[in-house]
PDB file of C-alpha atoms in Angstrom:
ATOM      1  CA  MET A   1     138.258 -77.739  36.401  1.00 41.00           C
ATOM      2  CA  ASN A   2     137.409 -81.354  35.521  1.00 41.00           C
ATOM      3  CA  GLU A   3     135.626 -80.708  32.227  1.00 42.00           C
ATOM      4  CA  PRO A   4     137.413 -81.926  29.059  1.00 41.00           C
ATOM      5  CA  ALA A   5     139.274 -79.252  27.128  1.00 42.00           C
ATOM      6  CA  PRO A   6     136.855 -78.421  24.291  1.00 44.00           C
ATOM      7  CA  HIS A   7     139.516 -78.130  21.594  1.00 43.00           C
ATOM      8  CA  HIS A   8     140.332 -81.817  22.054  1.00 57.00           C
ATOM      9  CA  VAL A   9     136.849 -83.009  21.113  1.00 61.00           C
ATOM     10  CA  LEU A  10     137.197 -85.239  18.055  1.00 64.00           C
ATOM     11  CA  PRO A  11     135.394 -84.247  14.844  1.00 64.00           C
ATOM     12  CA  ARG A  12     132.236 -86.061  13.823  1.00 64.00           C
ATOM     13  CA  SER A  13     131.183 -87.611  10.549  1.00 56.00           C
ATOM     14  CA  ASP A  14     128.478 -86.110   8.326  1.00 60.00           C
ATOM     15  CA  ASP A  15     125.837 -88.224  10.074  1.00 61.00           C
ATOM     16  CA  GLY A  16     126.919 -86.966  13.513  1.00 59.00           C
ATOM     17  CA  GLU A  17     128.864 -90.024  14.640  1.00 63.00           C
ATOM     18  CA  GLN A  18     132.169 -89.380  16.401  1.00 61.00           C
ATOM     19  CA  LEU A  19     135.069 -90.521  14.232  1.00 64.00           C
ATOM     20  CA  GLU A  20     137.154 -93.462  15.374  1.00 67.00           C
ATOM     21  CA  LEU A  21     140.926 -93.157  15.435  1.00 70.00           C
ATOM     22  CA  PRO A  22     142.916 -95.394  13.074  1.00 68.00           C
ATOM     23  CA  VAL A  23     145.300 -96.661  15.779  1.00 67.00           C
ATOM     24  CA  ILE A  24     146.758 -95.958  19.197  1.00 58.00           C
ATOM     25  CA  TRP A  25     150.454 -95.286  18.608  1.00 67.00           C
ATOM     26  CA  ASP A  26     153.182 -96.245  21.045  1.00 67.00           C
ATOM     27  CA  ALA A  27     156.134 -96.931  18.736  1.00 66.00           C
ATOM     28  CA  PRO A  28     159.557 -95.237  19.100  1.00 69.00           C
ATOM     29  CA  THR A  29     159.931 -91.634  17.980  1.00 83.00           C
ATOM     30  CA  THR A  30     162.132 -92.494  14.996  1.00 85.00           C
ATOM     31  CA  ALA A  31     159.475 -94.828  13.591  1.00 87.00           C
ATOM     32  CA  ALA A  32     156.748 -92.224  14.117  1.00 90.00           C
ATOM     33  CA  VAL A  33     158.796 -89.570  12.288  1.00 93.00           C
ATOM     34  CA  GLU A  34     159.255 -91.901   9.308  1.00 92.00           C
ATOM     35  CA  VAL A  35     155.522 -92.572   9.127  1.00 92.00           C
ATOM     36  CA  LEU A  36     154.663 -88.867   9.364  1.00 94.00           C
ATOM     37  CA  HIS A  37     157.189 -87.978   6.653  1.00 95.00           C
ATOM     38  CA  GLN A  38     156.387 -90.723   4.178  1.00 94.00           C
ATOM     39  CA  GLY A  39     152.792 -91.848   4.679  1.00 94.00           C
ATOM     40  CA  ASP A  40     149.848 -90.850   2.516  1.00 95.00           C
ATOM     41  CA  ILE A  41     147.631 -88.220   4.178  1.00 96.00           C
ATOM     42  CA  SER A  42     143.845 -88.257   4.092  1.00 94.00           C
ATOM     43  CA  ILE A  43     141.648 -85.886   6.076  1.00 94.00           C
ATOM     44  CA  LEU A  44     139.174 -87.386   8.547  1.00 91.00           C
ATOM     45  CA  GLY A  45     137.692 -84.119   9.835  1.00 90.00           C
ATOM     46  CA  ARG A  46     138.381 -80.647  11.156  1.00 91.00           C
ATOM     47  CA  MET A  47     139.109 -80.342  14.859  1.00 89.00           C
ATOM     48  CA  PRO A  48     136.393 -78.184  16.473  1.00 83.00           C
ATOM     49  CA  TYR A  49     137.074 -75.098  18.583  1.00 80.00           C
ATOM     50  CA  SER A  50     140.528 -74.476  17.052  1.00 85.00           C
ATOM     51  CA  SER A  51     141.388 -70.855  16.255  1.00 87.00           C
ATOM     52  CA  ASN A  52     143.362 -71.963  13.177  1.00 94.00           C
ATOM     53  CA  ALA A  53     142.556 -74.662  10.636  1.00 95.00           C
ATOM     54  CA  THR A  54     143.446 -77.927  12.366  1.00 96.00           C
ATOM     55  CA  PHE A  55     142.637 -81.330  10.893  1.00 95.00           C
ATOM     56  CA  LEU A  56     142.557 -84.871  12.196  1.00 93.00           C
ATOM     57  CA  VAL A  57     144.183 -86.953   9.467  1.00 94.00           C
ATOM     58  CA  ARG A  58     144.971 -90.550   8.710  1.00 93.00           C
ATOM     59  CA  ILE A  59     148.517 -91.470   7.693  1.00 94.00           C
ATOM     60  CA  ASP A  60     148.875 -94.667   5.663  1.00 92.00           C
ATOM     61  CA  HIS A  61     152.386 -96.065   5.537  1.00 88.00           C
ATOM     62  CA  ALA A  62     153.506 -99.677   5.152  1.00 80.00           C
ATOM     63  CA  THR A  63     151.369-101.491   7.698  1.00 69.00           C
ATOM     64  CA  THR A  64     149.092 -99.831  10.234  1.00 75.00           C
ATOM     65  CA  PRO A  65     147.277 -96.523   9.603  1.00 87.00           C
ATOM     66  CA  THR A  66     148.141 -93.787  12.085  1.00 90.00           C
ATOM     67  CA  ALA A  67     146.238 -90.733  13.375  1.00 92.00           C
ATOM     68  CA  ALA A  68     147.878 -87.314  13.211  1.00 94.00           C
ATOM     69  CA  ILE A  69     147.108 -83.596  13.446  1.00 96.00           C
ATOM     70  CA  TYR A  70     147.687 -81.479  10.330  1.00 98.00           C
ATOM     71  CA  LYS A  71     148.022 -77.691  10.594  1.00 98.00           C
ATOM     72  CA  PRO A  72     148.449 -76.050   7.167  1.00 98.00           C
ATOM     73  CA  GLU A  73     150.063 -72.618   6.962  1.00 98.00           C
ATOM     74  CA  ARG A  74     147.280 -71.320   4.748  1.00 97.00           C
ATOM     75  CA  GLY A  75     144.770 -72.001   7.546  1.00 96.00           C
ATOM     76  CA  GLU A  76     146.510 -69.722  10.064  1.00 97.00           C
ATOM     77  CA  ARG A  77     144.860 -66.507  11.184  1.00 94.00           C
ATOM     78  CA  PRO A  78     147.252 -63.529  10.980  1.00 94.00           C
ATOM     79  CA  LEU A  79     148.671 -62.289  14.291  1.00 95.00           C
ATOM     80  CA  TRP A  80     150.262 -58.932  15.007  1.00 94.00           C
ATOM     81  CA  ASP A  81     152.962 -60.338  17.292  1.00 93.00           C
ATOM     82  CA  PHE A  82     153.946 -63.520  15.430  1.00 96.00           C
ATOM     83  CA  PRO A  83     154.904 -63.906  11.769  1.00 95.00           C
ATOM     84  CA  SER A  84     153.038 -66.314   9.517  1.00 95.00           C
ATOM     85  CA  GLY A  85     154.224 -69.892   9.568  1.00 97.00           C
ATOM     86  CA  LEU A  86     153.217 -70.808  13.101  1.00 98.00           C
ATOM     87  CA  TYR A  87     153.482 -74.438  12.051  1.00 98.00           C
ATOM     88  CA  ARG A  88     157.266 -73.993  11.911  1.00 98.00           C
ATOM     89  CA  ARG A  89     157.268 -73.324  15.662  1.00 98.00           C
ATOM     90  CA  GLU A  90     155.446 -76.611  16.235  1.00 98.00           C
ATOM     91  CA  ILE A  91     158.334 -78.368  14.492  1.00 98.00           C
ATOM     92  CA  ALA A  92     160.961 -76.334  16.354  1.00 98.00           C
ATOM     93  CA  ALA A  93     159.316 -77.331  19.646  1.00 98.00           C
ATOM     94  CA  PHE A  94     159.648 -81.012  18.795  1.00 98.00           C
ATOM     95  CA  GLU A  95     163.271 -80.581  17.706  1.00 98.00           C
ATOM     96  CA  LEU A  96     164.147 -78.746  20.936  1.00 98.00           C
ATOM     97  CA  SER A  97     162.440 -81.331  23.125  1.00 98.00           C
ATOM     98  CA  GLU A  98     164.322 -84.148  21.399  1.00 97.00           C
ATOM     99  CA  ALA A  99     167.667 -82.348  21.568  1.00 97.00           C
ATOM    100  CA  LEU A 100     167.222 -81.867  25.327  1.00 97.00           C
ATOM    101  CA  GLY A 101     166.321 -85.538  25.747  1.00 96.00           C
ATOM    102  CA  TRP A 102     162.951 -84.706  27.292  1.00 97.00           C
ATOM    103  CA  HIS A 103     160.615 -86.185  24.646  1.00 96.00           C
ATOM    104  CA  VAL A 104     157.647 -84.150  25.874  1.00 97.00           C
ATOM    105  CA  ILE A 105     156.489 -82.900  22.448  1.00 97.00           C
ATOM    106  CA  PRO A 106     154.858 -85.368  20.028  1.00 96.00           C
ATOM    107  CA  PRO A 107     156.799 -86.174  16.842  1.00 96.00           C
ATOM    108  CA  THR A 108     156.153 -83.321  14.403  1.00 97.00           C
ATOM    109  CA  VAL A 109     157.314 -82.835  10.806  1.00 98.00           C
ATOM    110  CA  GLU A 110     156.822 -80.494   7.865  1.00 98.00           C
ATOM    111  CA  ARG A 111     154.664 -81.935   5.101  1.00 96.00           C
ATOM    112  CA  GLU A 112     152.841 -80.916   1.968  1.00 97.00           C
ATOM    113  CA  GLY A 113     149.265 -81.914   2.750  1.00 96.00           C
ATOM    114  CA  PRO A 114     145.865 -81.572   1.081  1.00 96.00           C
ATOM    115  CA  TYR A 115     145.777 -77.832   1.911  1.00 97.00           C
ATOM    116  CA  GLY A 116     149.440 -77.089   1.337  1.00 97.00           C
ATOM    117  CA  VAL A 117     152.554 -77.094   3.488  1.00 98.00           C
ATOM    118  CA  GLY A 118     152.182 -77.308   7.238  1.00 98.00           C
ATOM    119  CA  SER A 119     152.995 -79.374  10.299  1.00 98.00           C
ATOM    120  CA  VAL A 120     151.902 -82.967  10.810  1.00 98.00           C
ATOM    121  CA  GLN A 121     152.051 -84.128  14.414  1.00 96.00           C
ATOM    122  CA  LEU A 122     151.414 -87.558  15.865  1.00 95.00           C
ATOM    123  CA  PHE A 123     147.971 -87.622  17.470  1.00 93.00           C
ATOM    124  CA  ILE A 124     148.172 -88.304  21.196  1.00 92.00           C
ATOM    125  CA  ASP A 125     145.369 -90.626  22.199  1.00 88.00           C
ATOM    126  CA  ALA A 126     144.578 -89.660  25.766  1.00 90.00           C
ATOM    127  CA  ASN A 127     141.860 -89.455  28.353  1.00 87.00           C
ATOM    128  CA  PHE A 128     140.688 -85.955  27.454  1.00 87.00           C
ATOM    129  CA  GLU A 129     138.942 -85.509  30.789  1.00 91.00           C
ATOM    130  CA  GLU A 130     142.464 -85.201  32.213  1.00 95.00           C
ATOM    131  CA  HIS A 131     144.485 -81.999  31.915  1.00 97.00           C
ATOM    132  CA  TYR A 132     147.208 -80.202  33.864  1.00 98.00           C
ATOM    133  CA  PHE A 133     145.030 -79.283  36.841  1.00 98.00           C
ATOM    134  CA  THR A 134     143.969 -82.915  37.333  1.00 97.00           C
ATOM    135  CA  LEU A 135     147.344 -84.455  36.449  1.00 98.00           C
ATOM    136  CA  VAL A 136     149.394 -82.321  38.850  1.00 98.00           C
ATOM    137  CA  ALA A 137     147.386 -83.715  41.755  1.00 98.00           C
ATOM    138  CA  GLU A 138     149.270 -87.030  41.328  1.00 97.00           C
ATOM    139  CA  ASP A 139     152.964 -87.102  42.232  1.00 97.00           C
ATOM    140  CA  ARG A 140     153.707 -89.771  39.606  1.00 97.00           C
ATOM    141  CA  HIS A 141     153.141 -87.183  36.875  1.00 97.00           C
ATOM    142  CA  HIS A 142     155.447 -84.539  38.294  1.00 98.00           C
ATOM    143  CA  GLY A 143     158.552 -85.648  36.378  1.00 97.00           C
ATOM    144  CA  ASP A 144     156.875 -85.141  33.002  1.00 98.00           C
ATOM    145  CA  LEU A 145     155.183 -81.931  34.117  1.00 98.00           C
ATOM    146  CA  ARG A 146     158.446 -80.452  35.398  1.00 98.00           C
ATOM    147  CA  ARG A 147     160.035 -81.146  32.020  1.00 98.00           C
ATOM    148  CA  ILE A 148     157.121 -79.490  30.207  1.00 98.00           C
ATOM    149  CA  CYS A 149     157.397 -76.531  32.565  1.00 98.00           C
ATOM    150  CA  ALA A 150     161.127 -76.172  31.920  1.00 98.00           C
ATOM    151  CA  PHE A 151     160.543 -76.545  28.187  1.00 98.00           C
ATOM    152  CA  ASP A 152     157.989 -73.725  28.244  1.00 98.00           C
ATOM    153  CA  LEU A 153     160.373 -71.450  30.120  1.00 98.00           C
ATOM    154  CA  ILE A 154     163.099 -71.981  27.528  1.00 98.00           C
ATOM    155  CA  ALA A 155     160.732 -71.869  24.544  1.00 98.00           C
ATOM    156  CA  ASN A 156     158.870 -68.797  25.860  1.00 98.00           C
ATOM    157  CA  ASN A 157     155.477 -70.454  25.457  1.00 98.00           C
ATOM    158  CA  THR A 158     152.710 -67.849  25.430  1.00 97.00           C
ATOM    159  CA  ASP A 159     149.836 -70.331  25.524  1.00 97.00           C
ATOM    160  CA  ARG A 160     150.336 -73.295  27.881  1.00 98.00           C
ATOM    161  CA  LYS A 161     146.740 -73.954  28.823  1.00 97.00           C
ATOM    162  CA  SER A 162     145.813 -76.815  31.129  1.00 97.00           C
ATOM    163  CA  GLY A 163     144.271 -78.752  28.259  1.00 95.00           C
ATOM    164  CA  HIS A 164     147.558 -78.640  26.370  1.00 97.00           C
ATOM    165  CA  CYS A 165     148.997 -81.312  28.696  1.00 98.00           C
ATOM    166  CA  LEU A 166     147.886 -84.759  27.554  1.00 96.00           C
ATOM    167  CA  ALA A 167     148.461 -88.001  29.464  1.00 95.00           C
ATOM    168  CA  SER A 168     148.875 -90.546  26.674  1.00 92.00           C
ATOM    169  CA  ARG A 169     147.239 -93.933  27.006  1.00 88.00           C
ATOM    170  CA  TRP A 170     150.728 -95.476  26.763  1.00 88.00           C
ATOM    171  CA  GLY A 171     152.103 -93.486  29.703  1.00 90.00           C
ATOM    172  CA  PRO A 172     154.057 -90.251  29.121  1.00 93.00           C
ATOM    173  CA  ILE A 173     152.527 -86.779  29.299  1.00 96.00           C
ATOM    174  CA  TYR A 174     152.965 -84.619  26.199  1.00 97.00           C
ATOM    175  CA  GLY A 175     152.604 -80.913  25.570  1.00 98.00           C
ATOM    176  CA  ILE A 176     150.689 -79.906  22.455  1.00 97.00           C
ATOM    177  CA  ASP A 177     149.897 -76.637  20.629  1.00 96.00           C
ATOM    178  CA  GLN A 178     153.304 -74.969  20.510  1.00 97.00           C
ATOM    179  CA  GLY A 179     152.559 -72.543  17.674  1.00 97.00           C
ATOM    180  CA  LEU A 180     152.919 -69.527  19.974  1.00 98.00           C
ATOM    181  CA  CYS A 181     156.447 -70.200  21.200  1.00 98.00           C
ATOM    182  CA  PHE A 182     159.931 -68.780  20.616  1.00 98.00           C
ATOM    183  CA  ALA A 183     159.141 -65.057  20.391  1.00 98.00           C
ATOM    184  CA  SER A 184     162.226 -62.928  20.965  1.00 97.00           C
ATOM    185  CA  ASP A 185     160.280 -60.725  23.424  1.00 97.00           C
ATOM    186  CA  PHE A 186     159.429 -62.368  26.750  1.00 96.00           C
ATOM    187  CA  LYS A 187     155.750 -63.391  26.528  1.00 96.00           C
ATOM    188  CA  LEU A 188     155.451 -66.398  28.854  1.00 98.00           C
ATOM    189  CA  ARG A 189     151.870 -67.436  29.668  1.00 98.00           C
ATOM    190  CA  THR A 190     151.373 -70.781  31.408  1.00 98.00           C
ATOM    191  CA  VAL A 191     149.278 -72.569  34.018  1.00 98.00           C
ATOM    192  CA  ILE A 192     152.297 -74.522  35.311  1.00 98.00           C
ATOM    193  CA  TRP A 193     153.390 -72.650  38.444  1.00 98.00           C
ATOM    194  CA  ASP A 194     153.135 -75.418  41.049  1.00 98.00           C
ATOM    195  CA  PHE A 195     156.894 -76.052  40.995  1.00 98.00           C
ATOM    196  CA  GLY A 196     157.889 -72.429  41.619  1.00 97.00           C
ATOM    197  CA  GLY A 197     160.865 -72.166  43.947  1.00 97.00           C
ATOM    198  CA  GLU A 198     161.944 -75.803  43.526  1.00 98.00           C
ATOM    199  CA  PRO A 199     165.610 -76.241  42.540  1.00 98.00           C
ATOM    200  CA  PHE A 200     166.323 -78.168  39.353  1.00 98.00           C
ATOM    201  CA  ASP A 201     167.604 -81.684  39.779  1.00 97.00           C
ATOM    202  CA  ASP A 202     170.901 -82.529  38.066  1.00 97.00           C
ATOM    203  CA  GLU A 203     169.245 -83.959  34.965  1.00 96.00           C
ATOM    204  CA  LEU A 204     167.054 -80.923  34.346  1.00 97.00           C
ATOM    205  CA  GLY A 205     169.771 -78.423  35.193  1.00 97.00           C
ATOM    206  CA  THR A 206     172.263 -80.036  32.816  1.00 97.00           C
ATOM    207  CA  ALA A 207     169.768 -80.156  29.958  1.00 97.00           C
ATOM    208  CA  ILE A 208     168.741 -76.534  30.493  1.00 98.00           C
ATOM    209  CA  GLY A 209     172.390 -75.504  30.363  1.00 97.00           C
ATOM    210  CA  THR A 210     172.879 -77.187  26.983  1.00 97.00           C
ATOM    211  CA  ALA A 211     170.033 -75.101  25.509  1.00 97.00           C
ATOM    212  CA  ALA A 212     172.213 -71.999  25.945  1.00 97.00           C
ATOM    213  CA  ASP A 213     173.825 -73.296  22.737  1.00 97.00           C
ATOM    214  CA  PRO A 214     170.631 -73.898  20.722  1.00 96.00           C
ATOM    215  CA  PRO A 215     170.479 -77.107  18.672  1.00 95.00           C
ATOM    216  CA  ALA A 216     171.541 -76.594  15.065  1.00 96.00           C
ATOM    217  CA  ALA A 217     168.246 -78.097  13.854  1.00 96.00           C
ATOM    218  CA  LEU A 218     166.352 -75.046  15.139  1.00 98.00           C
ATOM    219  CA  ALA A 219     168.051 -72.702  12.654  1.00 97.00           C
ATOM    220  CA  GLN A 220     165.811 -74.111   9.913  1.00 97.00           C
ATOM    221  CA  TRP A 221     162.649 -73.065  11.748  1.00 98.00           C
ATOM    222  CA  LEU A 222     163.436 -69.936  13.795  1.00 98.00           C
ATOM    223  CA  ARG A 223     164.919 -66.498  13.109  1.00 97.00           C
ATOM    224  CA  PRO A 224     168.407 -65.569  14.392  1.00 97.00           C
ATOM    225  CA  ASP A 225     166.974 -63.129  16.952  1.00 98.00           C
ATOM    226  CA  GLU A 226     164.657 -65.849  18.272  1.00 98.00           C
ATOM    227  CA  LEU A 227     167.581 -68.255  18.623  1.00 98.00           C
ATOM    228  CA  SER A 228     169.592 -65.630  20.483  1.00 98.00           C
ATOM    229  CA  ALA A 229     166.690 -64.958  22.850  1.00 98.00           C
ATOM    230  CA  LEU A 230     166.269 -68.694  23.470  1.00 98.00           C
ATOM    231  CA  ALA A 231     169.953 -68.972  24.373  1.00 98.00           C
ATOM    232  CA  GLU A 232     169.657 -66.031  26.785  1.00 98.00           C
ATOM    233  CA  ARG A 233     166.598 -67.545  28.507  1.00 98.00           C
ATOM    234  CA  ALA A 234     168.336 -70.896  28.899  1.00 98.00           C
ATOM    235  CA  GLU A 235     171.499 -69.295  30.249  1.00 98.00           C
ATOM    236  CA  TRP A 236     169.538 -67.220  32.767  1.00 98.00           C
ATOM    237  CA  LEU A 237     167.459 -70.211  33.847  1.00 98.00           C
ATOM    238  CA  ALA A 238     170.532 -72.414  34.302  1.00 97.00           C
ATOM    239  CA  GLU A 239     172.157 -69.739  36.477  1.00 98.00           C
ATOM    240  CA  PHE A 240     168.944 -69.163  38.437  1.00 98.00           C
ATOM    241  CA  GLY A 241     168.889 -72.881  39.215  1.00 98.00           C
ATOM    242  CA  LYS A 242     165.228 -73.287  40.109  1.00 98.00           C
ATOM    243  CA  PHE A 243     161.701 -72.929  38.760  1.00 98.00           C
ATOM    244  CA  PRO A 244     160.599 -69.298  38.924  1.00 97.00           C
ATOM    245  CA  ASP A 245     157.394 -68.033  40.530  1.00 96.00           C
ATOM    246  CA  ASP A 246     154.791 -65.738  39.011  1.00 95.00           C
ATOM    247  CA  ASP A 247     154.784 -63.272  41.876  1.00 87.00           C
ATOM    248  CA  GLY A 248     152.508 -60.826  40.073  1.00 88.00           C
ATOM    249  CA  GLY A 249     149.951 -63.432  38.997  1.00 89.00           C
ATOM    250  CA  ARG A 250     149.870 -62.001  35.492  1.00 93.00           C
ATOM    251  CA  ARG A 251     151.547 -64.704  33.417  1.00 96.00           C
ATOM    252  CA  TRP A 252     148.541 -66.959  32.931  1.00 97.00           C
ATOM    253  CA  PRO A 253     146.805 -67.789  29.617  1.00 96.00           C
ATOM    254  CA  TRP A 254     143.082 -67.416  29.025  1.00 93.00           C
ATOM    255  CA  PRO A 255     141.039 -69.521  29.047  1.00 92.00           C
ATOM    256  CA  LEU A 256     142.916 -71.583  31.598  1.00 94.00           C
ATOM    257  CA  VAL A 257     141.807 -74.947  30.194  1.00 92.00           C
TER     258      VAL A 257
END
């Protein structure tokens, strides 16, 4: 379980050298969003092991260059159970996380990039030997991991692998790869089951309850039926009052990391 998640290996240059990141970012979310929206994008390399076209890019804006992840719509592989435009769900995930006050999804915006419109998300510089199964062993991470767990329950995440939990070098843990969220049919697949049976604390319970009235910003990115299903999940979860268990052991993604 301690091996790095392979899809987080950085691309290499033509001569085989691993690319260096432009910067480590730890500025406030509002500043990051401005940079992602307004900066000039240049591609550094394609992220290996990604099922869809995913690029490490450099964003140049004002002062310091910033690393980001660019996922163009035209690089998505068609799926039978999700419509095209998975990048829109990445943006919806960020908007939901911010509206709930959890800040567990990296800043993510819609941009026209070198390969067309898609999502541009702040790159999370992390120790990629760490992932959910190593992080959950330390109590100090449980606050962030509980919030990611609750987010996934509301967002109906079908692909929360262990390697999708990144402990940033500046502290917080972030969830990445939210393209397979927000389906109207219940499709939850996650590795985060360690908190099953625990009641929500007041902060989590209150935030979950507010999601029963989905943030207006989500209407730009999700269909009406998906918004209605999100509201129903949040309402049920708030009434249930605790983290559910996977009693059947069937709601796990594959591969796990």
